[in-house]
């Protein structure tokens, strides 16, 4: 694959919507498209791989397989055919998390299409976060909400899995529901947090906060430097 | 403790929990650990009959790959439907290089399946590897006086290539019942079909069949029906509730998994046992049931 040079820079060719552009090597897909003159009004957000807005489908010349990536995280390669997916039209179930019954069939009840999974693993192959997407669908299917929440924890809701699934499953919405159920009904309640919240509500810190709002910057800095740190629980390691 | 590579299937984690609980407990009592595959997916539930449709073999074959990854050439199942689906898939692809190549090319993120994993049902392990004598030796509360109607359903016996016993006149469940001290009864519907998924769209079929099967078991003086299929269990027990409401004088018959029958005789965790059966056992073994 030939690479051009412009102004002494190494250039690569990319194909966007049927047009070929020459862009500097080493750019991310997002930067390369902007270099080529495209402006992102949708499909870009954090530019740091966290928001999931910049789903990209691409294919390399000479390869029949489609590849999936985040445009802000992936470097352009020579001969890439690029398509941006700024939005995934996946429906989301409506529920009131305080009113649902968190039994083992609840995910199936709100997202019955998960039962259509044929274990093709296409969702996993599409995931730019390297999540075992098929495995979390499978654990949802057998009512294991905790495992679904755990396996899907790094999901950034980019929607690529759902665009690819032959069973039309809405993976990320379903998984979000699993994590919400886990958070509300299954994870252990942190006692110290409950206590602190109650103290805040009772106004224990109001006077102190009011005072801090009016002190000078210097006093504030001194107070920050002298702050009391919570001791790490025994056996845990903490790096600051 | 000897390890068996165990494939639970979705239902045993969900509606058929008592099957798994009792299965684990009795196997431990016999010196075996049911070691669950670390990763597994739904087997597909129903074996695809289309000869050239490999897409629907991906799910079961992926589970065979998981066994291979775990260093095992065998998968043990408790659910008879998982058994049938996985077993038929294994027979469909093992030794067929063309099918293996296609499937392996599609599952390019997995290690290649070598086509060596064999699928066995727990009843086969009990009969062929452990043996009725060893099971009898482990019994601490013999189920003397309890009459048991075995219900095989279809998937342990049909099609005959995967039958774990004589498809027309199986005896494995009767032999098991006898080994734990119970009395197996003979009745004409032990190898009938319960109606399976017809329960979704044609409930009347399942109701009619349940009525026929359960009435025959009752006429044979059975105290309990024993099965190894969560769908048979669901169909028979769920539609019985309807029979109680609609058929005059219909008496509900307890239905349990074969592992629960064993657990009762071994005195280990049997999961939830229907009240009528508990009461019956109390009458049969008053002294031993205490404590
Ligand atoms: S699980 Fe789906 S939505 Fe979540 S990051 Fe992966 S591909 Fe995107
Ligand atoms: S893409 Fe859809 S059908 Fe395929 S494994 Fe994922 S969830 Fe299942
Ligand atoms: S849907 Fe199936 S048959 Fe149609 S193009 Fe895709 S893989 Fe081929
Ligand atoms: S559910 Fe019915 S059809 Fe299926 S194995 Fe059991 S008896 Fe047969
Ligand atoms: S822009 Fe947020 S992940 Fe790429």
PDB file of C-alpha atoms in Angstrom, chain B residues 25 33 37 47 63 66 69 76-77 99 104 158 200 221 229 245 250 255 267:
ATOM      1  CA  UNK B  25     -25.541 -32.563  46.925  1.00  0.00           C
ATOM      2  CA  UNK B  33     -17.762 -32.681  42.150  1.00  0.00           C
ATOM      3  CA  UNK B  37     -17.792 -24.593  33.226  1.00  0.00           C
ATOM      4  CA  UNK B  47     -31.539 -28.857  18.161  1.00  0.00           C
ATOM      5  CA  UNK B  63     -20.120 -24.903  24.758  1.00  0.00           C
ATOM      6  CA  UNK B  66     -15.588 -24.381  26.577  1.00  0.00           C
ATOM      7  CA  UNK B  69     -10.718 -25.227  26.967  1.00  0.00           C
ATOM      8  CA  UNK B  76     -22.160 -33.768  31.920  1.00  0.00           C
ATOM      9  CA  UNK B  77     -25.664 -32.301  31.966  1.00  0.00           C
ATOM     10  CA  UNK B  99     -18.614 -28.608   9.292  1.00  0.00           C
ATOM     11  CA  UNK B 104     -14.203 -22.682  13.359  1.00  0.00           C
ATOM     12  CA  UNK B 158     -35.384 -39.797  21.122  1.00  0.00           C
ATOM     13  CA  UNK B 200     -47.168 -21.526  24.804  1.00  0.00           C
ATOM     14  CA  UNK B 221     -50.716 -46.146  42.768  1.00  0.00           C
ATOM     15  CA  UNK B 229     -36.497 -32.498  32.296  1.00  0.00           C
ATOM     16  CA  UNK B 245     -59.485 -26.229  39.545  1.00  0.00           C
ATOM     17  CA  UNK B 250     -58.575 -34.282  40.727  1.00  0.00           C
ATOM     18  CA  UNK B 255     -43.438 -34.121  40.779  1.00  0.00           C
ATOM     19  CA  UNK B 267     -30.350 -37.320  53.704  1.00  0.00           C
TER      20      UNK B 267
END
